Amino acid sequence: MNAPVDLDHARIAATTPLDRLDPSNPAIFRDDAWQPYFARLRREAPVHYTAESMFGPFWSVSTYKEIMQCELAHKVLSSDSLHGGITIRDRDKSLRLPMFIAMDPPQHDEQRKVVQPIVAPANLAKLEHMIRERAISILEGLPRNETFNWVDRVSIELTVSMLATLFDFPQEERRKLSHWSDCATALPMPGGLIENEEQREAVFAEMLGAFMKLWNERVNAEPRPDLISMLAHGEATRNMTPREFMGNLILLIVGGNDTTRNSISGGVLFLNENPAEYDKLRANPALIETMVPEIIRYQTPLAHMRRTATADFEIGGKTIRAGDKVIMWYISGNRDEAAIDQPDRFIIDRPRPRGHLSFGFGIHRCVGNRLAELQLKILWEEILKRFPKIEVVGPAERTYSAFVHGITNLPVRIPG
Amino acid sequence: MPQVTYIEHSGTEHRIELEAGKSVMQGAIDNGIPGIDADCGGECACATCHVYVDEAWLAKCGTAGEQEASMLSFAATAEPNSRLSCQITMSPELDGLVVRMPEAQH
Ligand code: HEM
Ligand code: FES
């Protein structure tokens, strides 16, 4: 299923009867062919119902304004894992993990407040030096005049060593973090990273074991500014069940891993696709400040978030019924010309670049948004000091997923 | 026209005239005053337009609504006099309003 089959996306997007259009097919994202599907939805049906898909029936919300409306409607649009959580794919009920991204108030609010201080301005300032050191050592180790996979050598390496620091997790074992994150979001399929849910559970159990060890060490020690110590001592989290603890860990690992990784990869790709922007950046590195949010918009590392209606809800002239699944397609809202000027262009000096949907809005807005930006900013500062050009020398390969909008392989070469 | 004074975290002051009916957030954006990000453009959905309202003005600004209070409760730098400036609408009674910016908007 994962082997690329040639689908004529432009034709499918244009000619499929509207009520049968299914923007959730992961092949659309793997083939980088999502644009015409969503352009049609935005034009013809900003709130649209797909009756049949591999994820069952669902509503698509594809325009910026309507997505914002959903973000503010958390009282009727639930994130709770009991209703299916925050991704289009329902998991087997017994396997659902409790984590605050997939909770509603008041529990969500209590747990979020415990984690929030890790990204307070003072803490970010402390992290800056450490992120820069890691970025420098990773960049200094890159080969010249040789093709390599940017995703593996830079994007994964940097985000994972960052995460290890946030958790104060042993640096030597940091690649375990990305493995766990990949397993948490992988679609089970034959020959895939995980083949079934039992395998996923086994990976989670291994992860829980490793983290329980760290928890036990830290719960009896003085509080420290790492995430595990904060969870172990926080009033709202210290009595979490092992399953809740695991849910929150996965949240922080996936939240801070895949997304940042794919933004790091996306940036290199977009600058290569837009040489005039690359020239602008080289001439004026101060543009990194506005380029970083633009990269995050243009990539949209999470293509959607899902909600489930708990009461009937009117939006865009349609009535969503209690129990229905609602998909907010950020990837589409970020290309809505009613909200963003020339949305299909990558422009590194937009006047107000943070108005994009990639971090969500409302009570679940990304906890790590400024931390993610900080990592990208530092990385690009250090890249520009060293390499006038990173050349993409082959086609990018992309993740087979309607949720994680990712790049798995990006062959590059650094001349020099 | 009513006036508002914005004081950056560094202490730098900006006094502007702000038409009644516009939000205090909009005043900062339109005048290029740094320290208010307003990522969501005034939808009460991002909490990056956070300000501290000078005590003397707190009552006149009214109280935060439910959505605003939730968003503010997540801001690491929130204080009892915190408000989201996109939710404060300028009026003649607010002429002379003073707001201060937090260390950072997240
Ligand atoms: C470019 C990078 C990132 C992107 C695009 C991203 C995207 C998102 C989105 C869309 C949400 C909203 C979820 C919802 O509405 O249901 C979210 C929530 C969250 N993110 Fe991120 N994220 C990124 C980086 C990070 C980092 C670095 C961290 C780690 C500190 C993180 C931790 C979280 C957490 C804990 C939540 C849950 C917030 C809540 O439910 O209240 N994210 N993220
Ligand atoms: S501008 Fe987003 S909450 Fe005020």
Coordinates of C-alpha atoms and ligand atoms in Angstrom, one line a residue:
Chain A
M1 CA 0.0 0.0 0.0
N2 CA 2.9 2.3 0.7
A3 CA 4.6 1.8 -2.7
P4 CA 3.8 4.8 -4.8
V5 CA 1.1 4.0 -7.3
D6 CA 0.5 6.6 -10.0
L7 CA -2.7 8.4 -9.2
D8 CA -3.9 11.1 -11.5
H9 CA -4.6 13.5 -8.6
A10 CA -5.4 16.6 -10.7
R11 CA -8.1 14.6 -12.6
I12 CA -9.5 12.9 -9.5
A13 CA -9.6 16.2 -7.6
A14 CA -11.4 17.9 -10.5
T15 CA -13.9 15.3 -11.7
T16 CA -14.9 13.3 -8.6
P17 CA -18.5 14.2 -7.7
L18 CA -18.3 16.6 -4.7
D19 CA -20.1 14.3 -2.3
R20 CA -17.6 11.5 -3.0
L21 CA -14.5 13.7 -2.7
D22 CA -12.2 12.2 0.0
P23 CA -9.3 14.5 1.0
S24 CA -8.2 12.1 3.8
N25 CA -6.5 9.5 1.5
P26 CA -2.9 9.5 2.8
A27 CA -1.6 9.0 -0.7
I28 CA -2.6 12.6 -1.5
F29 CA -0.1 13.8 1.0
R30 CA 2.6 11.3 0.2
D31 CA 2.4 12.4 -3.5
D32 CA 2.4 16.1 -2.5
A33 CA -0.9 16.4 -4.5
W34 CA -3.2 17.8 -1.8
Q35 CA -3.5 21.3 -3.3
P36 CA -6.1 20.7 -6.0
Y37 CA -8.4 18.7 -3.6
F38 CA -8.4 21.5 -1.0
A39 CA -8.6 24.3 -3.5
R40 CA -11.8 22.7 -4.8
L41 CA -13.2 22.2 -1.3
R42 CA -12.5 25.8 -0.3
R43 CA -14.2 27.0 -3.5
E44 CA -17.2 24.6 -3.6
A45 CA -17.8 23.4 0.0
P46 CA -15.8 25.0 2.8
V47 CA -17.7 22.7 5.1
H48 CA -18.0 19.3 3.4
Y49 CA -19.1 15.8 4.3
T50 CA -17.3 12.7 3.2
A51 CA -19.6 9.7 3.8
E52 CA -17.0 7.0 3.1
S53 CA -13.3 6.9 3.7
M54 CA -10.7 4.6 5.3
F55 CA -11.4 6.6 8.4
G56 CA -15.1 6.4 8.2
P57 CA -17.4 9.4 7.7
F58 CA -16.2 12.9 8.5
W59 CA -16.7 16.6 8.0
S60 CA -13.9 18.7 6.4
V61 CA -13.6 22.3 7.3
S62 CA -11.1 23.8 4.9
T63 CA -11.4 27.7 5.0
Y64 CA -9.5 29.9 7.5
K65 CA -12.5 31.7 8.9
E66 CA -14.5 28.5 9.5
I67 CA -11.5 26.7 11.1
M68 CA -11.1 29.6 13.5
Q69 CA -14.8 29.3 14.4
C70 CA -14.2 25.6 15.2
E71 CA -11.2 26.4 17.3
L72 CA -13.3 28.7 19.5
A73 CA -16.1 26.2 19.8
H74 CA -14.5 23.9 22.3
K75 CA -17.7 23.6 24.2
V76 CA -19.4 21.7 21.4
L77 CA -16.4 20.4 19.6
S78 CA -14.6 18.0 21.9
S79 CA -11.0 16.9 21.8
D80 CA -11.7 14.1 24.4
S81 CA -10.1 10.8 23.6
L82 CA -13.4 9.2 24.7
H83 CA -14.9 10.6 21.6
G84 CA -12.0 9.7 19.4
G85 CA -9.5 12.3 20.2
I86 CA -7.7 14.7 17.9
T87 CA -6.8 12.8 14.7
I88 CA -8.9 11.6 11.9
R89 CA -8.2 8.0 12.7
D90 CA -10.1 6.4 15.6
R91 CA -8.1 4.1 17.7
D92 CA -9.5 1.0 19.4
K93 CA -11.1 2.3 22.5
S94 CA -9.1 0.2 25.0
L95 CA -5.9 1.5 23.5
R96 CA -6.7 5.2 23.7
L97 CA -4.2 7.2 25.7
P98 CA -5.2 10.0 28.1
M99 CA -3.3 13.2 27.4
F100 CA -4.3 16.8 27.8
I101 CA -4.2 17.5 24.1
A102 CA -7.1 15.0 24.0
M103 CA -9.0 16.3 27.0
D104 CA -11.6 19.0 27.4
P105 CA -11.8 21.6 30.2
P106 CA -11.5 21.5 33.2
Q107 CA -9.0 18.6 33.2
H108 CA -7.2 19.9 30.1
D109 CA -6.7 23.3 31.7
E110 CA -5.3 21.9 34.9
Q111 CA -2.8 19.6 33.2
R112 CA -1.7 22.2 30.6
K113 CA -0.9 24.7 33.3
V114 CA 1.6 22.2 34.8
V115 CA 3.5 21.8 31.5
Q116 CA 3.3 25.4 30.4
P117 CA 6.2 26.8 32.6
I118 CA 8.8 24.8 30.6
V119 CA 8.3 27.2 27.8
A120 CA 8.1 30.4 29.9
P121 CA 10.4 33.2 28.5
A122 CA 13.0 32.7 31.2
N123 CA 13.3 29.0 30.5
L124 CA 13.5 29.5 26.7
A125 CA 16.3 31.9 27.3
K126 CA 18.1 29.2 29.2
L127 CA 17.6 26.7 26.4
E128 CA 18.9 29.0 23.7
H129 CA 22.6 28.5 24.4
M130 CA 22.2 24.7 24.6
I131 CA 20.2 24.6 21.3
R132 CA 22.9 26.7 19.6
E133 CA 25.7 24.4 20.8
R134 CA 23.9 21.3 19.5
A135 CA 23.1 23.0 16.2
I136 CA 26.7 24.0 15.7
S137 CA 28.1 20.6 16.4
I138 CA 25.6 18.9 14.1
L139 CA 26.3 21.4 11.2
E140 CA 30.1 21.2 11.7
G141 CA 29.9 17.4 11.3
L142 CA 28.2 17.6 7.9
P143 CA 30.1 16.3 4.8
R144 CA 31.0 18.6 1.8
N145 CA 30.4 17.8 -1.9
E146 CA 28.6 14.7 -1.0
T147 CA 25.0 13.7 -1.1
F148 CA 23.3 13.0 2.2
N149 CA 19.8 12.8 3.7
W150 CA 19.1 16.2 5.4
V151 CA 16.2 14.7 7.3
D152 CA 18.3 12.1 9.1
R153 CA 21.5 14.1 9.5
V154 CA 20.1 17.4 10.7
S155 CA 16.3 17.5 11.2
I156 CA 16.0 14.4 13.3
E157 CA 19.4 14.8 15.0
L158 CA 18.7 18.3 16.2
T159 CA 15.1 17.8 17.4
V160 CA 15.9 14.6 19.2
S161 CA 18.8 16.0 21.1
M162 CA 16.7 18.9 22.0
L163 CA 14.0 16.6 23.4
A164 CA 16.5 14.6 25.3
T165 CA 17.6 17.8 27.0
L166 CA 14.0 18.9 27.8
F167 CA 13.4 15.5 29.5
D168 CA 16.9 15.3 30.8
F169 CA 16.9 11.9 29.0
P170 CA 20.3 10.2 28.4
Q171 CA 21.8 11.8 25.3
E172 CA 23.3 8.5 24.2
E173 CA 19.9 7.0 23.9
R174 CA 18.2 9.9 22.2
R175 CA 17.4 8.1 19.0
K176 CA 14.9 6.0 21.0
L177 CA 12.9 9.2 21.4
S178 CA 12.4 9.6 17.7
H179 CA 11.7 5.9 17.3
W180 CA 8.9 6.1 19.9
S181 CA 7.5 9.2 18.3
D182 CA 7.5 7.6 14.9
C183 CA 5.8 4.5 16.3
A184 CA 3.2 6.6 18.1
T185 CA 2.0 8.2 14.8
A186 CA 2.7 5.4 12.3
L187 CA -0.2 3.8 10.4
P188 CA -0.2 0.1 11.1
M189 CA 0.4 -1.8 7.9
P190 CA 2.2 -4.9 6.6
G191 CA 5.9 -4.1 6.3
G192 CA 5.4 -0.7 8.0
L193 CA 7.2 0.6 11.1
I194 CA 4.5 -1.1 13.1
E195 CA 2.3 -3.8 11.7
N196 CA -0.6 -3.7 14.2
E197 CA -1.7 -2.1 17.4
E198 CA -0.2 -4.8 19.6
Q199 CA 3.2 -3.8 18.3
R200 CA 2.5 -0.2 19.1
E201 CA 1.5 -1.2 22.6
A202 CA 4.8 -3.1 23.0
V203 CA 6.7 0.0 22.0
F204 CA 4.8 2.1 24.4
A205 CA 5.4 -0.4 27.2
E206 CA 9.2 -0.2 26.6
M207 CA 9.0 3.6 26.6
L208 CA 7.0 3.7 29.8
G209 CA 9.6 1.5 31.5
A210 CA 12.4 3.8 30.5
F211 CA 10.5 6.9 31.7
M212 CA 9.1 5.3 34.9
K213 CA 12.7 4.8 35.9
L214 CA 13.5 8.5 35.4
W215 CA 10.2 9.4 37.2
N216 CA 11.1 7.3 40.2
E217 CA 14.5 8.9 40.4
R218 CA 13.1 12.4 40.2
V219 CA 10.0 12.2 42.3
N220 CA 12.1 11.7 45.4
A221 CA 14.6 14.3 44.5
E222 CA 14.4 18.1 44.5
P223 CA 12.3 19.6 41.7
R224 CA 14.4 20.4 38.6
P225 CA 13.6 22.3 35.4
D226 CA 13.1 19.2 33.2
L227 CA 9.7 17.9 32.0
I228 CA 9.8 14.6 34.0
S229 CA 10.6 16.3 37.2
M230 CA 7.9 18.9 36.5
L231 CA 5.3 16.2 35.9
A232 CA 6.5 14.2 39.0
H233 CA 6.1 17.2 41.3
G234 CA 3.3 19.2 39.7
E235 CA 0.1 19.2 41.8
A236 CA -2.2 18.3 38.9
T237 CA 0.1 15.6 37.5
R238 CA 1.9 13.8 40.3
N239 CA -0.9 11.4 40.9
M240 CA -1.3 10.4 37.3
T241 CA -1.8 6.8 36.5
P242 CA 1.0 5.2 34.5
R243 CA -1.3 5.4 31.4
E244 CA -1.8 9.1 31.9
F245 CA 1.9 9.6 32.4
M246 CA 2.5 7.7 29.2
G247 CA -0.1 9.7 27.3
N248 CA 1.5 13.0 28.4
L249 CA 5.0 11.8 27.5
I250 CA 3.9 10.7 24.0
L251 CA 2.3 14.1 23.6
L252 CA 5.4 16.0 24.4
I253 CA 7.6 13.7 22.4
V254 CA 5.4 13.7 19.3
G255 CA 4.5 17.4 19.8
G256 CA 8.1 18.4 19.9
N257 CA 9.6 16.0 17.5
D258 CA 7.9 15.3 14.2
T259 CA 6.6 18.8 13.8
T260 CA 9.9 20.6 14.3
R261 CA 11.7 18.0 12.3
N262 CA 9.5 18.5 9.3
S263 CA 9.8 22.3 9.5
I264 CA 13.6 22.0 9.5
S265 CA 13.4 19.8 6.4
G266 CA 10.7 22.0 4.7
G267 CA 12.8 25.2 5.0
V268 CA 15.7 23.7 3.0
L269 CA 13.2 22.5 0.3
F270 CA 11.3 25.8 0.0
L271 CA 14.4 27.9 -0.3
N272 CA 15.6 25.7 -3.1
E273 CA 12.2 25.9 -4.8
N274 CA 12.3 29.7 -4.5
P275 CA 15.8 30.8 -5.3
A276 CA 14.9 34.5 -5.2
E277 CA 13.8 34.1 -1.6
Y278 CA 17.1 32.3 -0.9
D279 CA 19.0 35.2 -2.4
K280 CA 17.0 37.6 -0.2
L281 CA 17.9 35.6 2.9
R282 CA 21.6 35.5 2.1
A283 CA 21.6 39.2 1.5
N284 CA 19.8 39.9 4.8
P285 CA 20.0 37.2 7.4
A286 CA 17.8 39.3 9.7
L287 CA 14.9 38.0 7.6
I288 CA 15.2 34.7 9.5
E289 CA 12.8 36.2 12.0
T290 CA 9.9 36.4 9.6
M291 CA 11.1 33.4 7.5
V292 CA 10.7 30.9 10.4
P293 CA 6.9 31.4 10.8
E294 CA 6.5 31.4 7.1
I295 CA 8.3 28.0 6.9
I296 CA 5.9 26.7 9.5
R297 CA 2.9 28.0 7.6
Y298 CA 4.1 26.7 4.3
Q299 CA 4.9 23.2 5.6
T300 CA 1.9 22.9 8.0
P301 CA 3.6 20.0 9.9
L302 CA 0.2 18.7 11.2
A303 CA -2.2 18.7 8.3
H304 CA -5.3 18.7 10.5
M305 CA -6.7 18.4 14.0
R306 CA -9.9 16.6 14.7
R307 CA -12.8 17.3 16.9
T308 CA -16.1 15.4 17.7
A309 CA -19.3 17.3 18.0
T310 CA -21.1 16.8 21.3
A311 CA -24.2 18.8 20.2
D312 CA -25.6 20.0 16.9
F313 CA -23.4 22.8 15.5
E314 CA -24.1 25.2 12.6
I315 CA -21.2 26.2 10.5
G316 CA -20.8 27.5 7.0
G317 CA -24.5 26.9 6.3
K318 CA -24.3 23.2 7.3
T319 CA -25.5 21.4 10.4
I320 CA -23.0 19.1 12.1
R321 CA -24.8 16.6 14.2
A322 CA -23.8 15.5 17.7
G323 CA -21.4 12.6 17.4
D324 CA -20.0 13.7 14.0
K325 CA -16.3 13.8 13.3
V326 CA -15.0 17.2 12.3
I327 CA -11.6 17.7 10.6
M328 CA -10.0 21.2 10.7
W329 CA -7.7 21.1 7.7
Y330 CA -4.9 23.5 8.7
I331 CA -3.0 22.7 5.6
S332 CA -5.9 24.1 3.6
G333 CA -6.7 27.1 5.8
N334 CA -3.1 28.1 5.4
R335 CA -3.6 28.4 1.7
D336 CA -6.9 30.4 1.9
E337 CA -6.6 33.6 -0.1
A338 CA -9.4 35.1 1.9
A339 CA -7.1 35.2 4.9
I340 CA -3.6 35.1 3.6
D341 CA -2.2 37.2 0.7
Q342 CA -0.8 35.1 -2.2
P343 CA -1.0 32.0 0.0
D344 CA 0.6 29.6 -2.4
R345 CA 3.8 31.6 -2.5
F346 CA 6.6 31.1 0.0
I347 CA 7.6 34.7 1.0
I348 CA 10.1 35.1 3.7
D349 CA 9.4 38.7 4.6
R350 CA 5.6 38.8 5.1
P351 CA 4.5 41.7 7.2
R352 CA 2.6 39.6 9.8
P353 CA 3.8 36.0 9.4
R354 CA 2.3 34.4 12.5
G355 CA -1.3 34.5 11.5
H356 CA -1.1 31.0 10.2
L357 CA -3.0 28.0 11.5
S358 CA -0.1 25.5 11.9
F359 CA -0.1 25.8 15.7
G360 CA -3.9 25.7 16.1
F361 CA -5.7 28.5 18.0
G362 CA -7.8 28.6 21.1
I363 CA -7.3 26.7 24.3
H364 CA -5.3 23.9 22.7
R365 CA -2.9 26.2 20.8
C366 CA 0.5 24.7 20.7
V367 CA 2.3 24.9 24.0
G368 CA 5.7 24.7 22.2
N369 CA 5.1 27.2 19.5
R370 CA 7.8 29.7 20.5
L371 CA 10.2 26.9 21.3
A372 CA 9.8 25.4 17.9
E373 CA 10.4 28.8 16.4
L374 CA 13.5 29.3 18.5
Q375 CA 15.0 26.0 17.3
L376 CA 14.5 26.9 13.7
K377 CA 15.8 30.5 14.2
I378 CA 19.0 29.3 15.8
L379 CA 19.5 26.6 13.2
W380 CA 19.2 29.0 10.3
E381 CA 21.5 31.6 12.0
E382 CA 24.1 28.9 12.2
I383 CA 23.5 27.6 8.7
L384 CA 23.9 31.0 7.2
K385 CA 27.2 31.6 9.0
R386 CA 28.6 28.4 7.4
F387 CA 27.0 27.4 4.2
P388 CA 26.0 29.9 1.4
K389 CA 24.0 27.1 -0.2
I390 CA 22.5 23.8 0.7
E391 CA 21.5 22.3 -2.6
V392 CA 18.6 19.9 -2.9
V393 CA 19.8 17.3 -5.4
G394 CA 16.9 14.9 -5.7
P395 CA 13.2 14.5 -5.1
A396 CA 11.8 14.8 -1.6
E397 CA 10.0 11.7 -0.2
R398 CA 7.0 12.3 2.0
T399 CA 5.1 10.6 4.8
Y400 CA 2.1 8.4 4.0
S401 CA -0.2 10.2 6.4
A402 CA -3.2 12.6 6.5
F403 CA -2.0 13.8 9.9
V404 CA 1.7 14.2 10.1
H405 CA 2.7 16.2 7.0
G406 CA 6.3 15.2 6.7
I407 CA 9.4 14.7 4.6
T408 CA 11.2 11.4 5.1
N409 CA 14.0 11.9 2.7
L410 CA 15.6 15.0 1.3
P411 CA 18.9 14.4 -0.6
V412 CA 21.1 17.5 -0.4
R413 CA 24.7 18.4 -1.1
I414 CA 26.7 21.2 0.4
P415 CA 29.2 22.6 -2.1
G416 CA 32.5 23.7 -0.7
Chain B
M1 CA -9.6 61.2 20.2
P2 CA -8.9 59.1 23.3
Q3 CA -5.3 58.3 24.1
V4 CA -3.6 55.1 25.2
T5 CA -0.1 54.7 26.5
Y6 CA 1.7 51.4 25.9
I7 CA 4.8 50.7 28.1
E8 CA 7.2 48.1 26.7
H9 CA 8.8 45.7 29.1
S10 CA 12.0 47.6 28.6
G11 CA 10.3 50.8 29.8
T12 CA 9.9 52.5 26.5
E13 CA 6.6 54.4 26.3
H14 CA 4.4 54.9 23.3
R15 CA 1.4 57.3 23.4
I16 CA -1.1 57.1 20.6
E17 CA -4.6 58.3 19.8
L18 CA -7.0 55.5 19.3
E19 CA -10.5 55.8 17.8
A20 CA -13.3 54.7 20.1
G21 CA -14.5 51.3 19.0
K22 CA -11.1 49.9 18.1
S23 CA -9.3 47.4 20.3
V24 CA -6.2 48.3 22.3
M25 CA -4.5 45.5 20.4
Q26 CA -5.4 47.1 17.0
G27 CA -3.9 50.4 18.2
A28 CA -0.5 48.7 18.9
I29 CA -0.5 46.9 15.6
D30 CA -1.6 49.9 13.5
N31 CA 1.1 52.0 15.1
G32 CA 3.9 49.4 14.9
I33 CA 4.3 49.3 18.7
P34 CA 6.5 46.3 19.5
G35 CA 5.6 43.8 22.3
I36 CA 2.1 42.8 21.1
D37 CA 2.1 40.0 18.7
A38 CA -1.6 39.3 18.2
D39 CA -1.1 36.1 16.2
C40 CA -4.8 35.4 15.9
G41 CA -5.7 38.9 14.8
G42 CA -8.1 39.6 17.7
E43 CA -10.2 36.4 17.9
C44 CA -9.3 35.8 21.5
A45 CA -7.6 32.6 20.4
C46 CA -3.9 33.1 20.9
A47 CA -3.1 35.2 24.1
T48 CA -0.2 36.9 22.3
C49 CA -1.8 40.4 22.9
H50 CA -1.4 40.1 26.6
V51 CA -1.0 43.3 28.6
Y52 CA -1.1 44.4 32.3
V53 CA -3.6 47.1 32.8
D54 CA -2.6 49.9 35.1
E55 CA -4.5 49.5 38.4
A56 CA -6.2 52.9 38.0
W57 CA -7.9 51.6 34.8
L58 CA -8.7 48.0 35.7
A59 CA -12.3 48.5 36.7
K60 CA -13.1 50.7 33.7
C61 CA -11.8 48.0 31.4
G62 CA -14.3 45.6 32.7
T63 CA -13.6 41.9 33.4
A64 CA -12.3 39.2 31.1
G65 CA -14.9 37.0 29.6
E66 CA -14.8 33.2 29.9
Q67 CA -12.8 32.5 26.7
E68 CA -10.4 35.3 27.6
A69 CA -9.9 34.0 31.1
S70 CA -9.1 30.5 29.8
M71 CA -6.6 31.8 27.3
L72 CA -5.0 34.0 30.0
S73 CA -4.8 31.2 32.5
F74 CA -2.2 29.5 30.3
A75 CA 0.1 32.5 30.0
A76 CA 3.2 31.9 32.1
T77 CA 3.5 35.6 32.8
A78 CA -0.2 36.3 33.8
E79 CA -1.0 38.5 36.8
P80 CA -4.2 39.5 38.4
N81 CA -4.3 42.7 36.3
S82 CA -3.6 40.8 33.0
R83 CA -6.0 41.3 30.0
L84 CA -5.9 40.4 26.4
S85 CA -5.7 43.7 24.6
C86 CA -7.9 42.6 21.7
Q87 CA -10.7 42.3 24.1
I88 CA -10.5 45.9 25.4
T89 CA -12.5 48.2 23.2
M90 CA -11.5 51.9 23.2
S91 CA -14.1 54.3 24.5
P92 CA -14.1 57.9 25.7
E93 CA -14.1 56.7 29.3
L94 CA -10.8 54.9 28.7
D95 CA -9.1 58.2 27.5
G96 CA -5.6 58.1 29.1
L97 CA -5.5 54.3 29.5
V98 CA -2.0 52.9 30.4
V99 CA -1.1 49.3 29.6
R100 CA 2.3 47.5 30.1
M101 CA 3.7 44.7 28.1
P102 CA 4.9 41.4 29.6
E103 CA 8.5 40.1 29.1
A104 CA 7.3 38.0 26.1
Q105 CA 4.1 37.0 24.5
H106 CA 3.9 33.3 25.1
Ligands
HEM1 C1 6.6 23.5 14.2 C2 6.4 22.8 15.3 C3 5.0 22.4 15.9 C4 3.8 22.4 15.3 C5 3.4 22.7 13.9 C6 2.9 22.1 16.4 C7 1.5 22.0 16.2 C8 0.6 21.8 17.2 C9 -0.9 22.0 17.1 C10 -1.6 22.2 15.8 C11 -1.4 21.8 18.3 C12 -2.9 22.0 18.6 C13 -3.6 20.7 18.9 C14 -5.1 20.9 18.9 O1 -5.7 22.0 18.7 O2 -5.8 19.8 19.1 C15 -0.4 21.6 19.2 C16 -0.5 21.4 20.6 C17 0.5 21.0 21.4 N1 1.9 21.1 21.1 FE1 2.7 21.6 19.4 N2 3.5 21.9 17.6 C18 4.9 22.1 17.3 C19 5.9 22.0 18.2 C20 5.8 21.7 19.6 C21 6.8 21.6 20.5 C22 8.3 21.9 20.2 C23 6.3 21.1 21.7 C24 7.0 20.7 23.0 C25 7.2 21.5 23.9 C26 4.9 21.0 21.4 C27 3.9 20.6 22.4 C28 2.6 20.7 22.2 C29 1.6 20.4 23.3 C30 1.9 19.9 24.7 C31 0.3 20.6 22.8 C32 -1.0 20.4 23.5 C33 -1.6 21.7 23.9 C34 -3.1 21.6 24.4 O3 -3.8 20.7 24.1 O4 -3.4 22.5 25.2 N3 4.6 21.3 20.2 N4 0.8 21.6 18.5
FES2 S1 -4.9 38.8 19.3 FE1 -5.1 36.7 19.8 S2 -6.0 36.7 21.7 FE2 -5.8 38.8 21.3

